[in-house]
mmCIF file of C-alpha atoms in Angstrom:
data_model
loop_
_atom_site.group_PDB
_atom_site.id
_atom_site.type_symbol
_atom_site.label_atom_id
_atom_site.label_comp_id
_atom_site.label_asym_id
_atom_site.label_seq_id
_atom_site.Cartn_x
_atom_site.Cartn_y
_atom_site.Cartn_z
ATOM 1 C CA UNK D 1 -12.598 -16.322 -2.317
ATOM 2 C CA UNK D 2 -9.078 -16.796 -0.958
ATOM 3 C CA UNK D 3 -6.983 -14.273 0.487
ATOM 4 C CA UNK D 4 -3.165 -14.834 0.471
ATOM 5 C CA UNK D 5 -0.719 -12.202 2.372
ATOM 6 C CA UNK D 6 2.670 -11.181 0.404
ATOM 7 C CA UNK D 7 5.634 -10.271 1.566
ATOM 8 C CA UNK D 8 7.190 -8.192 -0.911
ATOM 9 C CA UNK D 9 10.380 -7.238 1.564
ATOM 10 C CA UNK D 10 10.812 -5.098 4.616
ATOM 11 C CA UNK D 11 13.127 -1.845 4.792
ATOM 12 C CA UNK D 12 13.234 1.173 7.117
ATOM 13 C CA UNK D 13 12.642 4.785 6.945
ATOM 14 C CA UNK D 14 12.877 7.841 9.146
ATOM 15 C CA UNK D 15 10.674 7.605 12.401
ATOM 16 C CA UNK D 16 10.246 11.986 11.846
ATOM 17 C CA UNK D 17 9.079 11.516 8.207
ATOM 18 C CA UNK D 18 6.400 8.673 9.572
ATOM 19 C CA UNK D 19 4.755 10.724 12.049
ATOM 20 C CA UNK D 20 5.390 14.160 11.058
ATOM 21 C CA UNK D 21 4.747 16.855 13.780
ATOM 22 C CA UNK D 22 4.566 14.183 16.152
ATOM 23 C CA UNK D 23 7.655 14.291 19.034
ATOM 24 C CA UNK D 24 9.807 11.258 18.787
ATOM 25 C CA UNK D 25 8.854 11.155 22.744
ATOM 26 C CA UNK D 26 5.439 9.955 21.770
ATOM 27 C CA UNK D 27 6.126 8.035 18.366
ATOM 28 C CA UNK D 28 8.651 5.599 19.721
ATOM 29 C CA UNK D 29 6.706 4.324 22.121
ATOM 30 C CA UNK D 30 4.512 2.140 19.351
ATOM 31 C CA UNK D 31 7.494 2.410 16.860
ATOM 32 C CA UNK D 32 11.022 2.068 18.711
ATOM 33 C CA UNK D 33 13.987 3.835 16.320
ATOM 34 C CA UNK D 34 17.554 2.282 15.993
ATOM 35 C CA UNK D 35 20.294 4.634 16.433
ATOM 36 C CA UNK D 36 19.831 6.188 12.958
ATOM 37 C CA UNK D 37 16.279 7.049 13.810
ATOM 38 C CA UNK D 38 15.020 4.021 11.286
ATOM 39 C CA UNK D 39 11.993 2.353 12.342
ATOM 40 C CA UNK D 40 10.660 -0.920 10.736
ATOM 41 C CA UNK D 41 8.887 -1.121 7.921
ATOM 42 C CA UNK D 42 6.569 -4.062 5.885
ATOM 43 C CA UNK D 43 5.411 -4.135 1.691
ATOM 44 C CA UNK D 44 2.900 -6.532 2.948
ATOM 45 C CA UNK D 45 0.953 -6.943 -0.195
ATOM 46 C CA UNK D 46 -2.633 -8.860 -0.644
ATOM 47 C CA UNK D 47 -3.259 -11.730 -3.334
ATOM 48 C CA UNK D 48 -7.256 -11.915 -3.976
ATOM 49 C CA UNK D 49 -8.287 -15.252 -5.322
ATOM 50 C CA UNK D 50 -11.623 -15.354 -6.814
ATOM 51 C CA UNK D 51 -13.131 -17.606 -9.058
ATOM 52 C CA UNK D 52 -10.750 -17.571 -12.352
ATOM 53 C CA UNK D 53 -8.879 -14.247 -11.306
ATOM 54 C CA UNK D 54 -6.129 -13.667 -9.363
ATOM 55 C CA UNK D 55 -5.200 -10.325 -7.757
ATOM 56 C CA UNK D 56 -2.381 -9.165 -6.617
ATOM 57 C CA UNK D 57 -2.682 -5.145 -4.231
ATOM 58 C CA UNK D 58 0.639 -3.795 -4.593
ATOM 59 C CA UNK D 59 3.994 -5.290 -4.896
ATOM 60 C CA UNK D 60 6.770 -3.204 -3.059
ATOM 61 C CA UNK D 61 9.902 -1.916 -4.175
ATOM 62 C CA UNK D 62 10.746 -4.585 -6.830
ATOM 63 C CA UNK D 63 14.794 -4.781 -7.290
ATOM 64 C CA UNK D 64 15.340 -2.965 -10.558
ATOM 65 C CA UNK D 65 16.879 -0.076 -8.852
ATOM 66 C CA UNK D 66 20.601 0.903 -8.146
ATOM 67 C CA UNK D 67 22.319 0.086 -4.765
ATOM 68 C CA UNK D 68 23.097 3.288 -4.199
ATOM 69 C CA UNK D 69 19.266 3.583 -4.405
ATOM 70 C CA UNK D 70 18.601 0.493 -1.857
ATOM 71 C CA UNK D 71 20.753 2.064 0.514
ATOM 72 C CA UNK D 72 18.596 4.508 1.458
ATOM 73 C CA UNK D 73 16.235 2.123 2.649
ATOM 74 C CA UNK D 74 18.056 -0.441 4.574
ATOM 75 C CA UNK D 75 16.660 -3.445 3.265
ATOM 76 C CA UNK D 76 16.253 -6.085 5.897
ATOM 77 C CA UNK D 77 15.258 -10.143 6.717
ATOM 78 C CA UNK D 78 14.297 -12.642 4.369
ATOM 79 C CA UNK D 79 11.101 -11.676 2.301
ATOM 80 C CA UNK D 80 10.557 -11.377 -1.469
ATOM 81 C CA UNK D 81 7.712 -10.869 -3.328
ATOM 82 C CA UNK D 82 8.358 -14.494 -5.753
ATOM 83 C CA UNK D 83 9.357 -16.569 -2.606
ATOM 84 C CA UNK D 84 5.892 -15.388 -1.123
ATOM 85 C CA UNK D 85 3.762 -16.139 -4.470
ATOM 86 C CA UNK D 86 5.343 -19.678 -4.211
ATOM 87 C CA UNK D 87 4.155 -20.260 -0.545
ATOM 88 C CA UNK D 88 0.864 -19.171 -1.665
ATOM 89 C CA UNK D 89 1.269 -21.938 -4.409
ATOM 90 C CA UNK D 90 1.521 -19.278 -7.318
ATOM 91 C CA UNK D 91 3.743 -17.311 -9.808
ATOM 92 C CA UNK D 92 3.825 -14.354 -11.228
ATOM 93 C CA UNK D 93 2.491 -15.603 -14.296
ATOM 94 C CA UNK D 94 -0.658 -16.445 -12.803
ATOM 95 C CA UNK D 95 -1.365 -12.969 -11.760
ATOM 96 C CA UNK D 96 -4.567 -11.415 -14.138
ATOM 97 C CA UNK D 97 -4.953 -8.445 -12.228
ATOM 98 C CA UNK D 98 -2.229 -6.050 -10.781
ATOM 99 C CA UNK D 99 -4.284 -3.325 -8.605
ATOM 100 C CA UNK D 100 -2.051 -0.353 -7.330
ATOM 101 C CA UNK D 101 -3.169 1.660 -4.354
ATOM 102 C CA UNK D 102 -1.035 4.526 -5.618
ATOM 103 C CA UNK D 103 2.281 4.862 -7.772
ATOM 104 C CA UNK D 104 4.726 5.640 -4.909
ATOM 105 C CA UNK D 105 8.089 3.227 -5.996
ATOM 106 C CA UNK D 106 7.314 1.308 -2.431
ATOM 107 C CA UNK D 107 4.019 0.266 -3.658
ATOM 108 C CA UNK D 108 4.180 -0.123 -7.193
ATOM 109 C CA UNK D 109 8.415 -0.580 -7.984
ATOM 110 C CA UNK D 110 7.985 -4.338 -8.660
ATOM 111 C CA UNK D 111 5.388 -3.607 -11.110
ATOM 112 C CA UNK D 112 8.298 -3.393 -13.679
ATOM 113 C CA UNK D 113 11.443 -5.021 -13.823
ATOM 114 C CA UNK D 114 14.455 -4.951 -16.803
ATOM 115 C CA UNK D 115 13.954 -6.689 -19.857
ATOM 116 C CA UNK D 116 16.237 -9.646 -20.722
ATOM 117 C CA UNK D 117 19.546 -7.679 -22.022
ATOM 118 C CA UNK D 118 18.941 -5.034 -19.615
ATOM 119 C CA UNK D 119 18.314 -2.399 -22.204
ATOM 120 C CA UNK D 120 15.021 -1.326 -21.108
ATOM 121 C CA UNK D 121 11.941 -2.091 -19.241
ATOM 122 C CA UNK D 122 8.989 -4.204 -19.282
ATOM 123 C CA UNK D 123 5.924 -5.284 -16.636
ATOM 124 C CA UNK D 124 6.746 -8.250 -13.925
ATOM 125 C CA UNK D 125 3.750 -9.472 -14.649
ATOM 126 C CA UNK D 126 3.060 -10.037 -17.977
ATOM 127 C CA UNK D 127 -0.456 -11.766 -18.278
ATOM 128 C CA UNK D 128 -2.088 -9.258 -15.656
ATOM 129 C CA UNK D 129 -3.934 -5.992 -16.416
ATOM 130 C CA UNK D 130 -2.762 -2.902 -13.701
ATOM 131 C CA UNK D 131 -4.773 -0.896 -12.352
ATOM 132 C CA UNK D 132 -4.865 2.610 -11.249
ATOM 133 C CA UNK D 133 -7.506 5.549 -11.998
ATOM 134 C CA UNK D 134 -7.305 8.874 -14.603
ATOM 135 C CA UNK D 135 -7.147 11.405 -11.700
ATOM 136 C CA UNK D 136 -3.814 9.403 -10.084
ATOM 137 C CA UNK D 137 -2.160 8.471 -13.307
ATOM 138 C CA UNK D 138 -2.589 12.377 -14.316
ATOM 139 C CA UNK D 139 -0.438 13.304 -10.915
ATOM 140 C CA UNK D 140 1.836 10.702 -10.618
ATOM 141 C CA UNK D 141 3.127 11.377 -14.605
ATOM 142 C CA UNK D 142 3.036 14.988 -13.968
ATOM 143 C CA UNK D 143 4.490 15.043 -10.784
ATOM 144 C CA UNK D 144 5.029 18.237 -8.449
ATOM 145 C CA UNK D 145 8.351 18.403 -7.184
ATOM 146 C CA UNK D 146 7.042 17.276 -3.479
ATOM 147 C CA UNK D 147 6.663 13.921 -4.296
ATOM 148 C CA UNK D 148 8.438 13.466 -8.005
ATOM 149 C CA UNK D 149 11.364 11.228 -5.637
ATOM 150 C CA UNK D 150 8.150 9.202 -5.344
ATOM 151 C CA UNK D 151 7.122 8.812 -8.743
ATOM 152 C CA UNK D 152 9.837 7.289 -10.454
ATOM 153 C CA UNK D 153 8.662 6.942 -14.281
ATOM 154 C CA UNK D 154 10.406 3.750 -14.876
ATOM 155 C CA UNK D 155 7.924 2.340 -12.566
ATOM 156 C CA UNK D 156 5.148 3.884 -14.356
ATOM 157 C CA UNK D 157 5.211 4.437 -17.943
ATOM 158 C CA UNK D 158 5.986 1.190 -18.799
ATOM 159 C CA UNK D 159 2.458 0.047 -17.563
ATOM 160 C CA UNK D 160 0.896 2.203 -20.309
ATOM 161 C CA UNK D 161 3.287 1.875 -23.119
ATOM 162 C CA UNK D 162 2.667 -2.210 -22.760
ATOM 163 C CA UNK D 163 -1.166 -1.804 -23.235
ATOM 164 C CA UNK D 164 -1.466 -3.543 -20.026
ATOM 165 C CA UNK D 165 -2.762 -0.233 -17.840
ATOM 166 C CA UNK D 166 -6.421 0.341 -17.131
ATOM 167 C CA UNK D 167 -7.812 2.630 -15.269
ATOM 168 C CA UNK D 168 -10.959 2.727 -12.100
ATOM 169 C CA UNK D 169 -13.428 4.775 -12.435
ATOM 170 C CA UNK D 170 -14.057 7.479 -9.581
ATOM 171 C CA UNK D 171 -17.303 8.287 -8.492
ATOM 172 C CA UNK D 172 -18.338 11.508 -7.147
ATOM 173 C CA UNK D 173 -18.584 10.197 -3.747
ATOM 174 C CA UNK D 174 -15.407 9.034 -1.614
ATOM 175 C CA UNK D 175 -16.605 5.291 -1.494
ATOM 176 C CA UNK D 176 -17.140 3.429 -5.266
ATOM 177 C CA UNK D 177 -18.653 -0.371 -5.154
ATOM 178 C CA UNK D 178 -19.563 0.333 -8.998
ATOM 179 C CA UNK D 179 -16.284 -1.146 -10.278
ATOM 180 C CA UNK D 180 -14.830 -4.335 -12.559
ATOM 181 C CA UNK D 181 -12.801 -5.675 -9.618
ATOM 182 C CA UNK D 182 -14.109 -7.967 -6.470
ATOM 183 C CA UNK D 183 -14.317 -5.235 -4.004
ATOM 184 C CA UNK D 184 -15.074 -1.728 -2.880
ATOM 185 C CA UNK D 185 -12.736 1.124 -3.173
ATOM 186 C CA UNK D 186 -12.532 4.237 -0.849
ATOM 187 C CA UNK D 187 -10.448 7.238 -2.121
ATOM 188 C CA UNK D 188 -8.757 9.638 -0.476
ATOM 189 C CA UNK D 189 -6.475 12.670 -1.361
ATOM 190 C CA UNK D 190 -4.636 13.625 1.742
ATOM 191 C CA UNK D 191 -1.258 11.175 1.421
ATOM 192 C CA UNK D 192 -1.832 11.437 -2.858
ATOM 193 C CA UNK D 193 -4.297 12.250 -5.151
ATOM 194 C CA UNK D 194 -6.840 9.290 -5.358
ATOM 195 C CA UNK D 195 -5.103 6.943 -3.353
ATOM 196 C CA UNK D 196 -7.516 3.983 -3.491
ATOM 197 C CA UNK D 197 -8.122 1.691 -0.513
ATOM 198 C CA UNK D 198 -9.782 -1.842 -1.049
ATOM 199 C CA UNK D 199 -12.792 -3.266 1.319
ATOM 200 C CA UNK D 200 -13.123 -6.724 0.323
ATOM 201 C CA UNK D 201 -15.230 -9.210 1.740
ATOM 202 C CA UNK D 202 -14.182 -11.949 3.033
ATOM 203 C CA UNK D 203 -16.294 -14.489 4.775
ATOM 204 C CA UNK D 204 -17.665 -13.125 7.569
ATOM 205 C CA UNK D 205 -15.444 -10.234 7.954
ATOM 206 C CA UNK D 206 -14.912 -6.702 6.230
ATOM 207 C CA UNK D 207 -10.592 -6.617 5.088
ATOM 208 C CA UNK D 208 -9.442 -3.262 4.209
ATOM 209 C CA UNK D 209 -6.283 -3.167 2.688
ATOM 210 C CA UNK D 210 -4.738 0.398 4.321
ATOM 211 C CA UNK D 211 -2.038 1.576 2.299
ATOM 212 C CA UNK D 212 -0.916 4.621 3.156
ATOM 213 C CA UNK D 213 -4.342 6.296 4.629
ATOM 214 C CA UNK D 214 -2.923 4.325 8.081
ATOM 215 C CA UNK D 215 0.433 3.134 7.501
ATOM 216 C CA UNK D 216 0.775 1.519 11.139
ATOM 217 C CA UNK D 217 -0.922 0.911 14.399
ATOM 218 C CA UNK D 218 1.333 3.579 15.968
ATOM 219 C CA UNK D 219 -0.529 6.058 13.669
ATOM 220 C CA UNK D 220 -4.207 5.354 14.978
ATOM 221 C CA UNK D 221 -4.579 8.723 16.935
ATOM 222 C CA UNK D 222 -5.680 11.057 14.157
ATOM 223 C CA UNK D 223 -3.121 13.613 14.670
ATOM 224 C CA UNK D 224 -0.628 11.299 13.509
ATOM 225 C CA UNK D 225 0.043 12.010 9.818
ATOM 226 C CA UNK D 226 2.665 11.242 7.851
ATOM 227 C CA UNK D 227 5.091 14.377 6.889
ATOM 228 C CA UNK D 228 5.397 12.424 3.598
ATOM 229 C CA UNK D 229 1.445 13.317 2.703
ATOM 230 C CA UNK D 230 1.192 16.393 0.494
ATOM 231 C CA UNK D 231 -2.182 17.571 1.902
ATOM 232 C CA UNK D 232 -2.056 16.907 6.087
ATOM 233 C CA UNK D 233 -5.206 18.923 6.610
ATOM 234 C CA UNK D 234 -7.246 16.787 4.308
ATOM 235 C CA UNK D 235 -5.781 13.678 5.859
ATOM 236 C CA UNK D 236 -6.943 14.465 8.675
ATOM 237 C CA UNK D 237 -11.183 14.524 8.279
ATOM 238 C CA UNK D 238 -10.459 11.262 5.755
ATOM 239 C CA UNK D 239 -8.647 9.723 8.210
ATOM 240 C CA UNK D 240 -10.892 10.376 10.901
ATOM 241 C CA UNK D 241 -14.110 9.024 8.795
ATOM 242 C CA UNK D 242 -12.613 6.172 7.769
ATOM 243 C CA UNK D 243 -11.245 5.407 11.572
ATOM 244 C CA UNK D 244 -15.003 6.302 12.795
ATOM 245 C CA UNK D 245 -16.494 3.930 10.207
ATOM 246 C CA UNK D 246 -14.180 0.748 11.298
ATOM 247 C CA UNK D 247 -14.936 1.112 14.876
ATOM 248 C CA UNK D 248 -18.792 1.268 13.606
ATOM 249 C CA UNK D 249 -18.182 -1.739 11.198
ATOM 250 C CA UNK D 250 -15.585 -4.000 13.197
ATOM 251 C CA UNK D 251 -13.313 -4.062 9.896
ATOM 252 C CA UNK D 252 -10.154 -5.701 9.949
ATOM 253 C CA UNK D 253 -7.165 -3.986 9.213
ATOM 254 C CA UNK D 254 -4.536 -5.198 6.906
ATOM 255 C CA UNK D 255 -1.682 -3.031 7.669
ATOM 256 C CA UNK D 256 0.850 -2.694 4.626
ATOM 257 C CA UNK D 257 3.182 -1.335 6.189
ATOM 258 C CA UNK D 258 3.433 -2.212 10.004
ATOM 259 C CA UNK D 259 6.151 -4.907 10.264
ATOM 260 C CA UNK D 260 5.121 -6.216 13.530
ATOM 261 C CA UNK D 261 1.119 -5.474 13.711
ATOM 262 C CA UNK D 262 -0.242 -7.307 10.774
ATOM 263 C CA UNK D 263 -3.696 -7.109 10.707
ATOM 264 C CA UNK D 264 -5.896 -5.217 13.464
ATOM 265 C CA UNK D 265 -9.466 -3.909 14.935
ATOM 266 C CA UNK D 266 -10.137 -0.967 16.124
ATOM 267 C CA UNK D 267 -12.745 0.464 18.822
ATOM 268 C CA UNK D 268 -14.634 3.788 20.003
ATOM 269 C CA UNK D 269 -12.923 5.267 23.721
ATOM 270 C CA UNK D 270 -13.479 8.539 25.259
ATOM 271 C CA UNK D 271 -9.653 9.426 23.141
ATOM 272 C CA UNK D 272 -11.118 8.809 20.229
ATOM 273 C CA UNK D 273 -10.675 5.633 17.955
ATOM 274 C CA UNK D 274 -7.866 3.421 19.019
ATOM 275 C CA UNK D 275 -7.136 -0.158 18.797
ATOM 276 C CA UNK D 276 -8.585 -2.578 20.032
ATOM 277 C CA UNK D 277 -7.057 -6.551 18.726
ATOM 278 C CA UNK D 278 -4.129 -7.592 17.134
ATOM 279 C CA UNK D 279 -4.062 -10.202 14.591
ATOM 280 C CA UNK D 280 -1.288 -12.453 12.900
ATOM 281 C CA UNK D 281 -1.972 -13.188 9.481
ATOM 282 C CA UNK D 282 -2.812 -17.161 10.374
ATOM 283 C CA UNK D 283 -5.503 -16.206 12.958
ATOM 284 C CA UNK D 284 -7.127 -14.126 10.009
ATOM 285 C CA UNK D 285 -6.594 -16.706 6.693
ATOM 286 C CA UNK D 286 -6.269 -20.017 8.125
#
């Protein structure tokens, strides 16, 4: 197995909606705002290389959307999501397997892109099969108005009406190794309804690709929940599991959406689980 990072393009949101309830006093000191209270943000994605498949975990934004759109997010530096594929030595041709963590537009936008005259829509990757599970797909294409900004259906309904879209199977338990993909999947409802977060293994080590269940090291203290999660209370006891169970397990942290803090460990102190190494992306792959 090879693992290849993806940079799919950074952008910035609002420090408040990161960390919720959390003063700015405390949040800025991990994540420093700019004068418009914007604080960095990654769509570091994952390529899995396994035998004859190729997967690709998430895939940003994408660039379908309007600029009136993109100017919400303040797009910034160099990355794309083809450029990255073709440092890896790939394109998106080669993908077989899409596999969506959830179908917020920042993880799933460039799942879709315009068709040739512009008149409509069809997937970015068009020899891949996309992933998601029933229980998501039911939430995200019925969406309640807290999150329907989220679930943009161009992104979305495309997958299906293509015959591309399958779906994971969740188990009764939080933690499913029973699946057709090469790793295990841990689902959790407190950011979205069956949000699904990947354990692979990788040599020696345990990767867990974090989504939105930790979207930075500056959100390691359990407390520190996102106010864009539609269930905060159920966050919280998933959050703190999962934490509990990578201090137990050394895993190592691939952090979507940190744009400085790529990949990290975390440890057991008498505050609870914080973190312990940093990692660049060469000290993990290479």
């Amino acid at each position: 197995m090879n693992l290849f990072p993806v940079e799919a393009g950074n952008f910035k949101l609002d420090g408040g909606a990161m960390f919720g309830v959390v003063p700015k006093t405390l949040w800025s000191k991990t994540n420093p705002a700019d004068a418009n209270n914007m604080i960095d943000i990654a769509a570091r994605c994952l390529l899995v290389e396994n035998g004859g498949r190729l997967t690709l975990i998430d895939n940003g934004m994408g660039d379908k959307q309007s600029e009136k759109f993109f100017s919400y997010y303040y797009r910034w530096g160099d990355y794309s999501l083809d450029d990255s594929l073709a440092n890896a030595g790939f394109h998106r041709d080669d993908i077989t397997d899409v596999f969506l963590t959830h179908l917020h537009f920042d993880h799933c936008g460039g799942s879709v892109q315009w068709n040739k005259d512009r008149t409509g829509y069809e997937p970015a990757f068009k020899n891949a099969t996309y992933w998601s599970n029933r229980q998501h797909w039911e939430w995200a294409t019925k969406p309640n108005r807290r999150e329907r900004a989220s679930f943009l259906k161009e992104n979305i309904l495309p997958l299906q009406e293509s015959g591309q879209l399958k779906f994971v199977e969740d188990p009764s338990s939080d933690y499913s190794e029973a699946n057709e993909l090469d790793f295990g999947i841990f689902f959790a409802d407190g950011h979205t309804e069956k949000q699904m977060i990947p354990h692979i293994q990788y040599k020696d080590k345990t990767i867990v690709f974090m989504a939105d269940l930790l979207p930075t090291a500056g959100h390691l203290p359990v407390p520190y929940v996102m106010g864009y999660d539609t269930r905060p209370l159920l966050t919280l006891p998933e959050k703190e599991k999962f934490l509990n169970a990578a201090a137990d397990e050394g895993y190592y942290l691939f952090l979507e959406h940190d744009a400085h803090n790529p990949i990290i460990t975390v440890k057991h102190t008498e505050k609870g689980v914080r973190l312990d190494e940093r990692y660049s992306l060469t000290e993990i792959f290479n």
